[in-house]
mmCIF file of C-alpha atoms in Angstrom:
data_model
loop_
_atom_site.group_PDB
_atom_site.id
_atom_site.type_symbol
_atom_site.label_atom_id
_atom_site.label_comp_id
_atom_site.label_asym_id
_atom_site.label_seq_id
_atom_site.Cartn_x
_atom_site.Cartn_y
_atom_site.Cartn_z
ATOM 1 C CA UNK A 1 -12.423 59.334 -69.431
ATOM 2 C CA UNK A 2 -9.421 61.496 -69.307
ATOM 3 C CA UNK A 3 -9.044 60.727 -65.718
ATOM 4 C CA UNK A 4 -9.036 57.486 -66.499
ATOM 5 C CA UNK A 5 -6.237 58.148 -69.718
ATOM 6 C CA UNK A 6 -4.242 59.741 -67.116
ATOM 7 C CA UNK A 7 -4.239 57.103 -64.571
ATOM 8 C CA UNK A 8 -3.139 54.325 -67.085
ATOM 9 C CA UNK A 9 -0.353 56.587 -68.188
ATOM 10 C CA UNK A 10 0.686 57.789 -64.963
ATOM 11 C CA UNK A 11 0.808 54.032 -63.924
ATOM 12 C CA UNK A 12 2.441 52.930 -67.227
ATOM 13 C CA UNK A 13 5.090 55.446 -67.463
ATOM 14 C CA UNK A 14 6.779 55.187 -63.788
ATOM 15 C CA UNK A 15 8.394 52.701 -65.079
ATOM 16 C CA UNK A 16 9.754 53.930 -68.235
ATOM 17 C CA UNK A 17 12.695 55.659 -66.059
ATOM 18 C CA UNK A 18 15.533 53.204 -64.419
ATOM 19 C CA UNK A 19 14.919 54.752 -60.251
ATOM 20 C CA UNK A 20 13.135 58.405 -61.520
ATOM 21 C CA UNK A 21 10.041 59.667 -60.889
ATOM 22 C CA UNK A 22 8.048 60.271 -63.834
ATOM 23 C CA UNK A 23 4.530 61.759 -64.366
ATOM 24 C CA UNK A 24 2.180 63.090 -67.296
ATOM 25 C CA UNK A 25 3.997 66.625 -67.517
ATOM 26 C CA UNK A 26 6.881 65.109 -68.667
ATOM 27 C CA UNK A 27 5.935 63.993 -71.875
ATOM 28 C CA UNK A 28 5.204 65.885 -74.747
ATOM 29 C CA UNK A 29 2.215 67.436 -76.154
ATOM 30 C CA UNK A 30 0.478 67.013 -79.818
ATOM 31 C CA UNK A 31 0.746 70.695 -80.401
ATOM 32 C CA UNK A 32 4.907 70.543 -79.797
ATOM 33 C CA UNK A 33 4.695 67.215 -81.707
ATOM 34 C CA UNK A 34 3.552 68.745 -84.540
ATOM 35 C CA UNK A 35 5.402 71.817 -84.311
ATOM 36 C CA UNK A 36 8.776 69.546 -83.867
ATOM 37 C CA UNK A 37 8.413 67.540 -86.819
ATOM 38 C CA UNK A 38 7.938 70.796 -88.788
ATOM 39 C CA UNK A 39 10.994 71.881 -87.460
ATOM 40 C CA UNK A 40 12.755 68.515 -88.141
ATOM 41 C CA UNK A 41 11.201 68.798 -91.644
ATOM 42 C CA UNK A 42 13.422 72.329 -92.330
ATOM 43 C CA UNK A 43 16.428 70.795 -91.013
ATOM 44 C CA UNK A 44 18.743 68.746 -92.456
ATOM 45 C CA UNK A 45 20.338 66.026 -90.512
ATOM 46 C CA UNK A 46 23.245 66.295 -88.365
ATOM 47 C CA UNK A 47 26.548 64.274 -88.725
ATOM 48 C CA UNK A 48 25.866 60.974 -87.447
ATOM 49 C CA UNK A 49 30.476 60.077 -86.326
ATOM 50 C CA UNK A 50 29.864 61.952 -82.719
ATOM 51 C CA UNK A 51 26.793 59.272 -82.036
ATOM 52 C CA UNK A 52 28.871 56.313 -83.760
ATOM 53 C CA UNK A 53 32.016 57.364 -81.796
ATOM 54 C CA UNK A 54 30.472 57.486 -78.164
ATOM 55 C CA UNK A 55 28.168 54.482 -78.598
ATOM 56 C CA UNK A 56 31.251 52.277 -79.873
ATOM 57 C CA UNK A 57 33.081 53.109 -77.052
ATOM 58 C CA UNK A 58 30.189 52.540 -75.007
ATOM 59 C CA UNK A 59 29.696 49.211 -76.199
ATOM 60 C CA UNK A 60 33.268 48.020 -75.953
ATOM 61 C CA UNK A 61 33.067 49.054 -72.456
ATOM 62 C CA UNK A 62 30.911 47.242 -71.698
ATOM 63 C CA UNK A 63 32.045 44.076 -73.642
ATOM 64 C CA UNK A 64 35.206 43.976 -71.403
ATOM 65 C CA UNK A 65 33.224 42.404 -68.954
ATOM 66 C CA UNK A 66 31.060 38.856 -69.082
ATOM 67 C CA UNK A 67 28.294 40.111 -70.633
ATOM 68 C CA UNK A 68 25.162 41.102 -68.154
ATOM 69 C CA UNK A 69 21.504 41.216 -69.443
ATOM 70 C CA UNK A 70 21.653 44.782 -68.267
ATOM 71 C CA UNK A 71 24.795 45.470 -71.054
ATOM 72 C CA UNK A 72 22.943 43.065 -73.741
ATOM 73 C CA UNK A 73 19.801 45.308 -73.271
ATOM 74 C CA UNK A 74 22.103 48.745 -73.299
ATOM 75 C CA UNK A 75 23.770 47.714 -76.255
ATOM 76 C CA UNK A 76 20.766 46.562 -78.415
ATOM 77 C CA UNK A 77 19.177 50.334 -77.187
ATOM 78 C CA UNK A 78 22.447 51.631 -78.954
ATOM 79 C CA UNK A 79 22.871 49.632 -81.685
ATOM 80 C CA UNK A 80 19.294 48.387 -83.253
ATOM 81 C CA UNK A 81 19.070 50.673 -86.645
ATOM 82 C CA UNK A 82 15.304 50.604 -86.197
ATOM 83 C CA UNK A 83 16.026 52.384 -82.855
ATOM 84 C CA UNK A 84 18.467 54.527 -84.256
ATOM 85 C CA UNK A 85 16.257 55.511 -86.970
ATOM 86 C CA UNK A 86 13.987 57.122 -84.212
ATOM 87 C CA UNK A 87 17.598 58.676 -82.280
ATOM 88 C CA UNK A 88 17.940 60.899 -86.352
ATOM 89 C CA UNK A 89 14.381 60.885 -87.225
ATOM 90 C CA UNK A 90 14.172 62.978 -83.405
ATOM 91 C CA UNK A 91 17.669 65.028 -83.874
ATOM 92 C CA UNK A 92 18.999 63.691 -80.868
ATOM 93 C CA UNK A 93 21.244 61.098 -82.697
ATOM 94 C CA UNK A 94 24.381 62.924 -80.712
ATOM 95 C CA UNK A 95 26.980 61.904 -77.802
ATOM 96 C CA UNK A 96 24.927 63.569 -74.951
ATOM 97 C CA UNK A 97 22.355 60.170 -75.988
ATOM 98 C CA UNK A 98 24.909 57.646 -75.476
ATOM 99 C CA UNK A 99 25.936 59.411 -72.023
ATOM 100 C CA UNK A 100 22.343 59.666 -70.602
ATOM 101 C CA UNK A 101 21.833 56.142 -71.322
ATOM 102 C CA UNK A 102 25.020 55.344 -69.626
ATOM 103 C CA UNK A 103 23.829 57.238 -66.393
ATOM 104 C CA UNK A 104 20.232 55.490 -66.956
ATOM 105 C CA UNK A 105 22.103 51.860 -66.485
ATOM 106 C CA UNK A 106 23.910 53.075 -63.419
ATOM 107 C CA UNK A 107 20.754 53.203 -61.550
ATOM 108 C CA UNK A 108 19.849 49.782 -62.252
ATOM 109 C CA UNK A 109 19.984 47.936 -58.873
ATOM 110 C CA UNK A 110 18.180 44.718 -59.969
ATOM 111 C CA UNK A 111 20.977 42.602 -62.710
ATOM 112 C CA UNK A 112 17.777 40.033 -63.876
ATOM 113 C CA UNK A 113 15.135 42.735 -63.862
ATOM 114 C CA UNK A 114 17.053 45.301 -65.708
ATOM 115 C CA UNK A 115 14.623 48.310 -67.136
ATOM 116 C CA UNK A 116 17.372 50.223 -69.601
ATOM 117 C CA UNK A 117 14.754 49.403 -72.581
ATOM 118 C CA UNK A 118 12.178 51.568 -70.481
ATOM 119 C CA UNK A 119 14.738 53.734 -69.658
ATOM 120 C CA UNK A 120 15.732 54.454 -73.246
ATOM 121 C CA UNK A 121 12.208 54.777 -74.445
ATOM 122 C CA UNK A 122 11.692 57.783 -71.879
ATOM 123 C CA UNK A 123 15.269 59.093 -72.964
ATOM 124 C CA UNK A 124 14.179 59.133 -76.923
ATOM 125 C CA UNK A 125 10.728 60.251 -76.282
ATOM 126 C CA UNK A 126 12.106 63.286 -73.611
ATOM 127 C CA UNK A 127 14.645 64.867 -75.834
ATOM 128 C CA UNK A 128 12.390 64.776 -79.343
ATOM 129 C CA UNK A 129 10.528 67.469 -78.242
ATOM 130 C CA UNK A 130 10.217 70.354 -76.341
ATOM 131 C CA UNK A 131 7.249 69.866 -73.111
ATOM 132 C CA UNK A 132 6.787 73.316 -71.884
ATOM 133 C CA UNK A 133 3.355 72.965 -72.736
ATOM 134 C CA UNK A 134 2.239 69.261 -71.384
ATOM 135 C CA UNK A 135 -1.641 68.539 -72.404
ATOM 136 C CA UNK A 136 -2.069 64.894 -73.638
ATOM 137 C CA UNK A 137 0.070 61.954 -74.528
ATOM 138 C CA UNK A 138 0.067 61.611 -78.125
ATOM 139 C CA UNK A 139 -1.153 57.991 -79.077
ATOM 140 C CA UNK A 140 1.521 58.262 -82.265
ATOM 141 C CA UNK A 141 4.022 57.886 -79.034
ATOM 142 C CA UNK A 142 2.723 54.558 -77.980
ATOM 143 C CA UNK A 143 3.970 52.418 -81.153
ATOM 144 C CA UNK A 144 7.541 53.915 -80.742
ATOM 145 C CA UNK A 145 8.154 53.193 -76.808
ATOM 146 C CA UNK A 146 6.803 49.932 -77.489
ATOM 147 C CA UNK A 147 9.502 49.267 -80.295
ATOM 148 C CA UNK A 148 11.805 49.767 -77.172
ATOM 149 C CA UNK A 149 9.936 47.448 -75.409
ATOM 150 C CA UNK A 150 9.885 44.582 -77.460
ATOM 151 C CA UNK A 151 13.275 44.718 -77.876
ATOM 152 C CA UNK A 152 14.427 44.512 -74.581
ATOM 153 C CA UNK A 153 12.115 41.234 -74.383
ATOM 154 C CA UNK A 154 13.782 39.797 -77.391
ATOM 155 C CA UNK A 155 17.306 40.519 -75.989
ATOM 156 C CA UNK A 156 16.598 39.015 -72.176
ATOM 157 C CA UNK A 157 14.988 35.852 -74.019
ATOM 158 C CA UNK A 158 18.432 35.107 -76.444
ATOM 159 C CA UNK A 159 20.472 36.228 -73.662
ATOM 160 C CA UNK A 160 19.197 33.883 -71.281
ATOM 161 C CA UNK A 161 19.063 31.345 -74.256
ATOM 162 C CA UNK A 162 22.953 31.905 -75.192
ATOM 163 C CA UNK A 163 24.062 31.907 -71.285
ATOM 164 C CA UNK A 164 22.163 28.388 -70.420
ATOM 165 C CA UNK A 165 23.793 27.070 -73.597
ATOM 166 C CA UNK A 166 27.344 27.821 -72.885
ATOM 167 C CA UNK A 167 27.021 26.602 -69.642
ATOM 168 C CA UNK A 168 25.163 23.106 -70.604
ATOM 169 C CA UNK A 169 28.308 22.961 -73.192
ATOM 170 C CA UNK A 170 31.077 23.082 -70.302
ATOM 171 C CA UNK A 171 29.085 20.658 -68.097
ATOM 172 C CA UNK A 172 28.955 18.103 -71.188
ATOM 173 C CA UNK A 173 32.415 18.950 -71.591
ATOM 174 C CA UNK A 174 33.372 17.109 -68.014
ATOM 175 C CA UNK A 175 30.998 14.205 -68.823
ATOM 176 C CA UNK A 176 33.090 13.771 -71.522
ATOM 177 C CA UNK A 177 36.317 14.054 -69.972
ATOM 178 C CA UNK A 178 34.830 11.235 -67.378
ATOM 179 C CA UNK A 179 33.419 9.246 -70.223
ATOM 180 C CA UNK A 180 36.732 9.115 -71.982
ATOM 181 C CA UNK A 181 38.508 8.054 -68.941
ATOM 182 C CA UNK A 182 36.325 5.006 -68.936
ATOM 183 C CA UNK A 183 36.364 3.869 -72.117
ATOM 184 C CA UNK A 184 40.670 4.156 -72.056
ATOM 185 C CA UNK A 185 40.380 2.170 -68.678
ATOM 186 C CA UNK A 186 38.322 -0.405 -70.618
ATOM 187 C CA UNK A 187 40.601 -0.194 -73.547
ATOM 188 C CA UNK A 188 43.650 -1.230 -71.023
ATOM 189 C CA UNK A 189 41.500 -3.744 -69.074
ATOM 190 C CA UNK A 190 40.337 -5.783 -72.493
ATOM 191 C CA UNK A 191 43.640 -5.890 -73.409
ATOM 192 C CA UNK A 192 44.823 -6.949 -70.255
ATOM 193 C CA UNK A 193 42.360 -9.623 -70.027
ATOM 194 C CA UNK A 194 40.726 -8.308 -66.930
ATOM 195 C CA UNK A 195 37.114 -7.169 -68.177
ATOM 196 C CA UNK A 196 35.395 -8.492 -71.349
ATOM 197 C CA UNK A 197 34.449 -7.454 -74.955
ATOM 198 C CA UNK A 198 30.971 -6.605 -73.540
ATOM 199 C CA UNK A 199 32.153 -3.959 -70.985
ATOM 200 C CA UNK A 200 34.608 -2.583 -73.328
ATOM 201 C CA UNK A 201 31.826 -2.009 -76.113
ATOM 202 C CA UNK A 202 29.352 -0.340 -73.242
ATOM 203 C CA UNK A 203 31.965 2.201 -71.798
ATOM 204 C CA UNK A 204 32.930 3.178 -75.559
ATOM 205 C CA UNK A 205 29.430 3.312 -76.785
ATOM 206 C CA UNK A 206 29.009 5.563 -73.166
ATOM 207 C CA UNK A 207 31.681 7.811 -74.365
ATOM 208 C CA UNK A 208 30.326 8.232 -78.107
ATOM 209 C CA UNK A 209 27.108 9.278 -76.408
ATOM 210 C CA UNK A 210 28.324 12.039 -74.521
ATOM 211 C CA UNK A 211 30.588 12.956 -77.176
ATOM 212 C CA UNK A 212 27.318 13.651 -79.772
ATOM 213 C CA UNK A 213 25.139 15.263 -77.277
ATOM 214 C CA UNK A 214 28.543 17.543 -76.538
ATOM 215 C CA UNK A 215 29.051 18.158 -80.802
ATOM 216 C CA UNK A 216 25.102 19.060 -80.509
ATOM 217 C CA UNK A 217 25.959 21.399 -77.528
ATOM 218 C CA UNK A 218 28.488 23.448 -79.163
ATOM 219 C CA UNK A 219 26.340 23.836 -82.109
ATOM 220 C CA UNK A 220 23.872 25.297 -79.635
ATOM 221 C CA UNK A 221 26.198 27.528 -78.142
ATOM 222 C CA UNK A 222 27.183 28.723 -81.450
ATOM 223 C CA UNK A 223 23.230 29.131 -82.724
ATOM 224 C CA UNK A 224 22.393 31.294 -79.077
ATOM 225 C CA UNK A 225 25.769 33.199 -79.325
ATOM 226 C CA UNK A 226 25.329 34.351 -83.084
ATOM 227 C CA UNK A 227 21.662 35.228 -82.623
ATOM 228 C CA UNK A 228 22.161 37.475 -79.682
ATOM 229 C CA UNK A 229 25.146 39.208 -81.793
ATOM 230 C CA UNK A 230 22.481 39.593 -84.843
ATOM 231 C CA UNK A 231 20.138 41.447 -81.788
ATOM 232 C CA UNK A 232 22.795 43.362 -80.699
ATOM 233 C CA UNK A 233 24.758 44.196 -84.071
ATOM 234 C CA UNK A 234 27.615 42.908 -82.981
ATOM 235 C CA UNK A 235 30.389 41.748 -85.365
ATOM 236 C CA UNK A 236 34.194 41.594 -85.515
ATOM 237 C CA UNK A 237 35.885 40.983 -82.210
ATOM 238 C CA UNK A 238 32.870 42.715 -80.099
ATOM 239 C CA UNK A 239 31.193 39.453 -81.598
ATOM 240 C CA UNK A 240 33.672 37.496 -78.934
ATOM 241 C CA UNK A 241 32.010 38.708 -75.970
ATOM 242 C CA UNK A 242 32.508 36.465 -72.705
ATOM 243 C CA UNK A 243 29.456 34.599 -71.638
ATOM 244 C CA UNK A 244 29.117 34.333 -67.519
ATOM 245 C CA UNK A 245 29.798 30.907 -66.067
ATOM 246 C CA UNK A 246 26.086 30.766 -65.234
ATOM 247 C CA UNK A 247 22.911 31.781 -65.360
ATOM 248 C CA UNK A 248 21.515 34.251 -62.386
ATOM 249 C CA UNK A 249 20.489 32.214 -59.666
ATOM 250 C CA UNK A 250 16.756 30.968 -58.652
ATOM 251 C CA UNK A 251 14.664 33.580 -56.796
ATOM 252 C CA UNK A 252 14.481 32.047 -53.302
ATOM 253 C CA UNK A 253 10.690 33.199 -52.808
ATOM 254 C CA UNK A 254 7.999 31.489 -55.224
ATOM 255 C CA UNK A 255 6.449 34.443 -57.123
ATOM 256 C CA UNK A 256 2.982 36.304 -56.284
ATOM 257 C CA UNK A 257 2.131 38.349 -58.461
ATOM 258 C CA UNK A 258 -1.652 39.151 -57.487
ATOM 259 C CA UNK A 259 -3.415 41.586 -59.292
ATOM 260 C CA UNK A 260 -1.341 41.383 -62.065
ATOM 261 C CA UNK A 261 -4.465 41.419 -64.518
ATOM 262 C CA UNK A 262 -5.756 45.037 -63.737
ATOM 263 C CA UNK A 263 -1.985 46.721 -63.569
ATOM 264 C CA UNK A 264 -1.601 44.932 -67.179
ATOM 265 C CA UNK A 265 -4.330 46.836 -68.301
ATOM 266 C CA UNK A 266 -2.637 50.136 -67.026
ATOM 267 C CA UNK A 267 0.197 49.522 -68.635
ATOM 268 C CA UNK A 268 -0.311 47.601 -71.802
ATOM 269 C CA UNK A 269 0.512 49.922 -75.016
ATOM 270 C CA UNK A 270 -2.009 48.050 -76.845
ATOM 271 C CA UNK A 271 -4.667 48.439 -74.046
ATOM 272 C CA UNK A 272 -4.045 52.041 -73.689
ATOM 273 C CA UNK A 273 -4.539 52.372 -77.307
ATOM 274 C CA UNK A 274 -7.885 51.324 -77.957
ATOM 275 C CA UNK A 275 -9.919 52.476 -75.032
ATOM 276 C CA UNK A 276 -13.699 52.217 -76.214
ATOM 277 C CA UNK A 277 -16.116 50.166 -77.251
ATOM 278 C CA UNK A 278 -15.685 46.224 -78.896
ATOM 279 C CA UNK A 279 -11.783 47.041 -79.476
ATOM 280 C CA UNK A 280 -11.539 48.298 -75.829
ATOM 281 C CA UNK A 281 -13.659 45.340 -74.624
ATOM 282 C CA UNK A 282 -11.291 42.639 -76.857
ATOM 283 C CA UNK A 283 -8.066 44.082 -75.608
ATOM 284 C CA UNK A 284 -8.804 43.751 -72.162
ATOM 285 C CA UNK A 285 -9.525 39.934 -72.637
ATOM 286 C CA UNK A 286 -6.689 38.997 -74.638
ATOM 287 C CA UNK A 287 -4.465 40.963 -71.860
ATOM 288 C CA UNK A 288 -5.786 39.527 -69.319
ATOM 289 C CA UNK A 289 -5.303 35.600 -70.906
ATOM 290 C CA UNK A 290 -2.054 36.512 -71.382
ATOM 291 C CA UNK A 291 -1.220 37.826 -68.531
ATOM 292 C CA UNK A 292 -3.032 34.516 -66.731
ATOM 293 C CA UNK A 293 -1.091 31.863 -69.264
ATOM 294 C CA UNK A 294 1.992 33.610 -69.069
ATOM 295 C CA UNK A 295 1.555 33.750 -65.132
ATOM 296 C CA UNK A 296 1.120 29.916 -65.327
ATOM 297 C CA UNK A 297 3.931 29.110 -67.267
ATOM 298 C CA UNK A 298 6.366 31.070 -64.920
ATOM 299 C CA UNK A 299 5.389 29.378 -61.121
ATOM 300 C CA UNK A 300 5.226 26.308 -63.366
ATOM 301 C CA UNK A 301 9.066 26.900 -64.545
ATOM 302 C CA UNK A 302 9.787 28.340 -60.878
ATOM 303 C CA UNK A 303 8.516 24.994 -59.343
ATOM 304 C CA UNK A 304 10.279 22.781 -62.146
ATOM 305 C CA UNK A 305 13.606 24.458 -61.371
ATOM 306 C CA UNK A 306 13.196 24.479 -57.513
ATOM 307 C CA UNK A 307 12.586 20.522 -57.426
ATOM 308 C CA UNK A 308 15.327 19.744 -59.206
ATOM 309 C CA UNK A 309 17.299 22.243 -57.085
ATOM 310 C CA UNK A 310 15.974 21.154 -54.003
ATOM 311 C CA UNK A 311 15.150 17.337 -54.469
ATOM 312 C CA UNK A 312 16.972 15.643 -57.330
ATOM 313 C CA UNK A 313 20.330 17.671 -57.694
ATOM 314 C CA UNK A 314 20.975 16.644 -53.498
ATOM 315 C CA UNK A 315 19.995 12.780 -54.597
ATOM 316 C CA UNK A 316 22.278 12.756 -56.941
ATOM 317 C CA UNK A 317 25.038 13.688 -55.226
ATOM 318 C CA UNK A 318 23.791 11.790 -52.040
ATOM 319 C CA UNK A 319 24.161 8.525 -54.423
ATOM 320 C CA UNK A 320 27.613 10.038 -55.792
ATOM 321 C CA UNK A 321 28.581 9.859 -51.805
ATOM 322 C CA UNK A 322 27.305 6.853 -51.220
ATOM 323 C CA UNK A 323 29.193 5.263 -54.484
ATOM 324 C CA UNK A 324 32.491 6.982 -53.492
ATOM 325 C CA UNK A 325 32.400 5.469 -49.973
ATOM 326 C CA UNK A 326 31.226 1.757 -51.737
ATOM 327 C CA UNK A 327 34.231 2.567 -54.261
ATOM 328 C CA UNK A 328 37.044 2.928 -51.452
ATOM 329 C CA UNK A 329 35.465 0.038 -49.734
ATOM 330 C CA UNK A 330 36.046 -2.117 -53.014
ATOM 331 C CA UNK A 331 32.609 -3.122 -53.075
ATOM 332 C CA UNK A 332 32.155 -1.235 -56.273
ATOM 333 C CA UNK A 333 33.850 -0.578 -59.998
ATOM 334 C CA UNK A 334 35.254 2.229 -61.653
ATOM 335 C CA UNK A 335 32.748 1.789 -63.757
ATOM 336 C CA UNK A 336 30.034 2.337 -61.150
ATOM 337 C CA UNK A 337 31.658 5.745 -59.803
ATOM 338 C CA UNK A 338 31.895 6.982 -63.529
ATOM 339 C CA UNK A 339 28.362 6.387 -63.990
ATOM 340 C CA UNK A 340 26.890 8.140 -61.266
ATOM 341 C CA UNK A 341 29.410 10.893 -61.675
ATOM 342 C CA UNK A 342 27.914 11.448 -65.102
ATOM 343 C CA UNK A 343 24.268 11.249 -63.490
ATOM 344 C CA UNK A 344 25.517 14.072 -61.197
ATOM 345 C CA UNK A 345 26.274 15.837 -64.233
ATOM 346 C CA UNK A 346 23.153 15.287 -66.043
ATOM 347 C CA UNK A 347 21.375 16.528 -63.340
ATOM 348 C CA UNK A 348 22.912 19.444 -62.963
ATOM 349 C CA UNK A 349 22.323 20.388 -67.036
ATOM 350 C CA UNK A 350 18.402 19.293 -66.080
ATOM 351 C CA UNK A 351 18.546 22.408 -63.739
ATOM 352 C CA UNK A 352 20.345 24.410 -66.188
ATOM 353 C CA UNK A 353 18.032 24.091 -68.588
ATOM 354 C CA UNK A 354 15.328 24.538 -66.124
ATOM 355 C CA UNK A 355 16.357 27.525 -64.784
ATOM 356 C CA UNK A 356 16.926 28.904 -68.391
ATOM 357 C CA UNK A 357 13.367 28.078 -68.780
ATOM 358 C CA UNK A 358 12.258 30.020 -65.679
ATOM 359 C CA UNK A 359 14.208 33.380 -66.723
ATOM 360 C CA UNK A 360 12.572 33.550 -70.340
ATOM 361 C CA UNK A 361 9.423 32.774 -68.560
ATOM 362 C CA UNK A 362 9.755 35.925 -66.728
ATOM 363 C CA UNK A 363 10.726 37.708 -69.469
ATOM 364 C CA UNK A 364 7.536 36.424 -71.273
ATOM 365 C CA UNK A 365 5.401 37.852 -68.385
ATOM 366 C CA UNK A 366 7.281 40.922 -68.500
ATOM 367 C CA UNK A 367 5.857 41.099 -71.999
ATOM 368 C CA UNK A 368 2.655 40.337 -71.660
ATOM 369 C CA UNK A 369 2.794 42.550 -68.529
ATOM 370 C CA UNK A 370 3.647 45.665 -70.350
ATOM 371 C CA UNK A 371 6.419 46.728 -68.098
ATOM 372 C CA UNK A 372 8.875 45.706 -65.303
ATOM 373 C CA UNK A 373 6.894 43.105 -62.639
ATOM 374 C CA UNK A 374 6.366 44.084 -59.425
ATOM 375 C CA UNK A 375 8.450 42.973 -56.480
ATOM 376 C CA UNK A 376 6.854 40.297 -54.138
#
């Protein structure tokens, strides 16, 4: 059993450091945890200003550029109150911890699969106790690390929601400009007697529908931004961060995660905490089921986004191109051209939403898996 525990922990904790090799000896043993706890009980908590000032400087540095998912997770690791409580309790609430997180962030190589939450968890655990006599990773620490991972997954999903909402808003603003031009042209033609009342009303109705959709999109952009602000504990000028213009691109290759269920059993904290009898068997069933369900969702979202990108978007572009040619040849009218332009914008909007759903599905699979997904 001890060998099994050791293998599971070694496999799981290799993900705790971005770019760093980790073994069981890196983690605190039970005796040292008790020794450290007794020490902390006798030592009053130090000043908080050093950490706060260093964290605020780092947050402003990250917010000076369009917000990436990695930057969002790093900010959450610095600002989230429940994580700060662990830093305070372990007496590591200082500028050195902020500096080490900053260095860990520099090791991030994949902007869509950032592991800053795992890196922060490892730093918090490693700095919290003396590890000169490693024996066995205490189960109590699994719950601490799990809070870091849960926070990271919440931030990932909120981030992709927010970026997608801003991107959809920008698309609908373009559509509103096009429909407004069509409505104004219809008004002019009706006044000149070259268009009937029905044609004028149709263009007005088309513009009205886009205006309503744009209003909903703006509200959605605000709501998703504020949801992320709450997770990152941002306020004042910091809450006015710049969103990227678009979501990360869809991976070129379809994900293929063979053996994911077995690996999840070696990484999920709930599976590590319950290793005997009925509880262990029931947890294993749940873990396997969740991984299968989320894997299916990820693949479906990938296929839908890829179909929208490679089939629907090119078709809408072809339609618009042909309409442009026929309009230039005076075979179609301006309303046909505007309608097909709107169609292309709508196809783009649907792709953004499909892409958003893919990245959210990957974040959910990452959570179900218990760590950064293996590369294809």
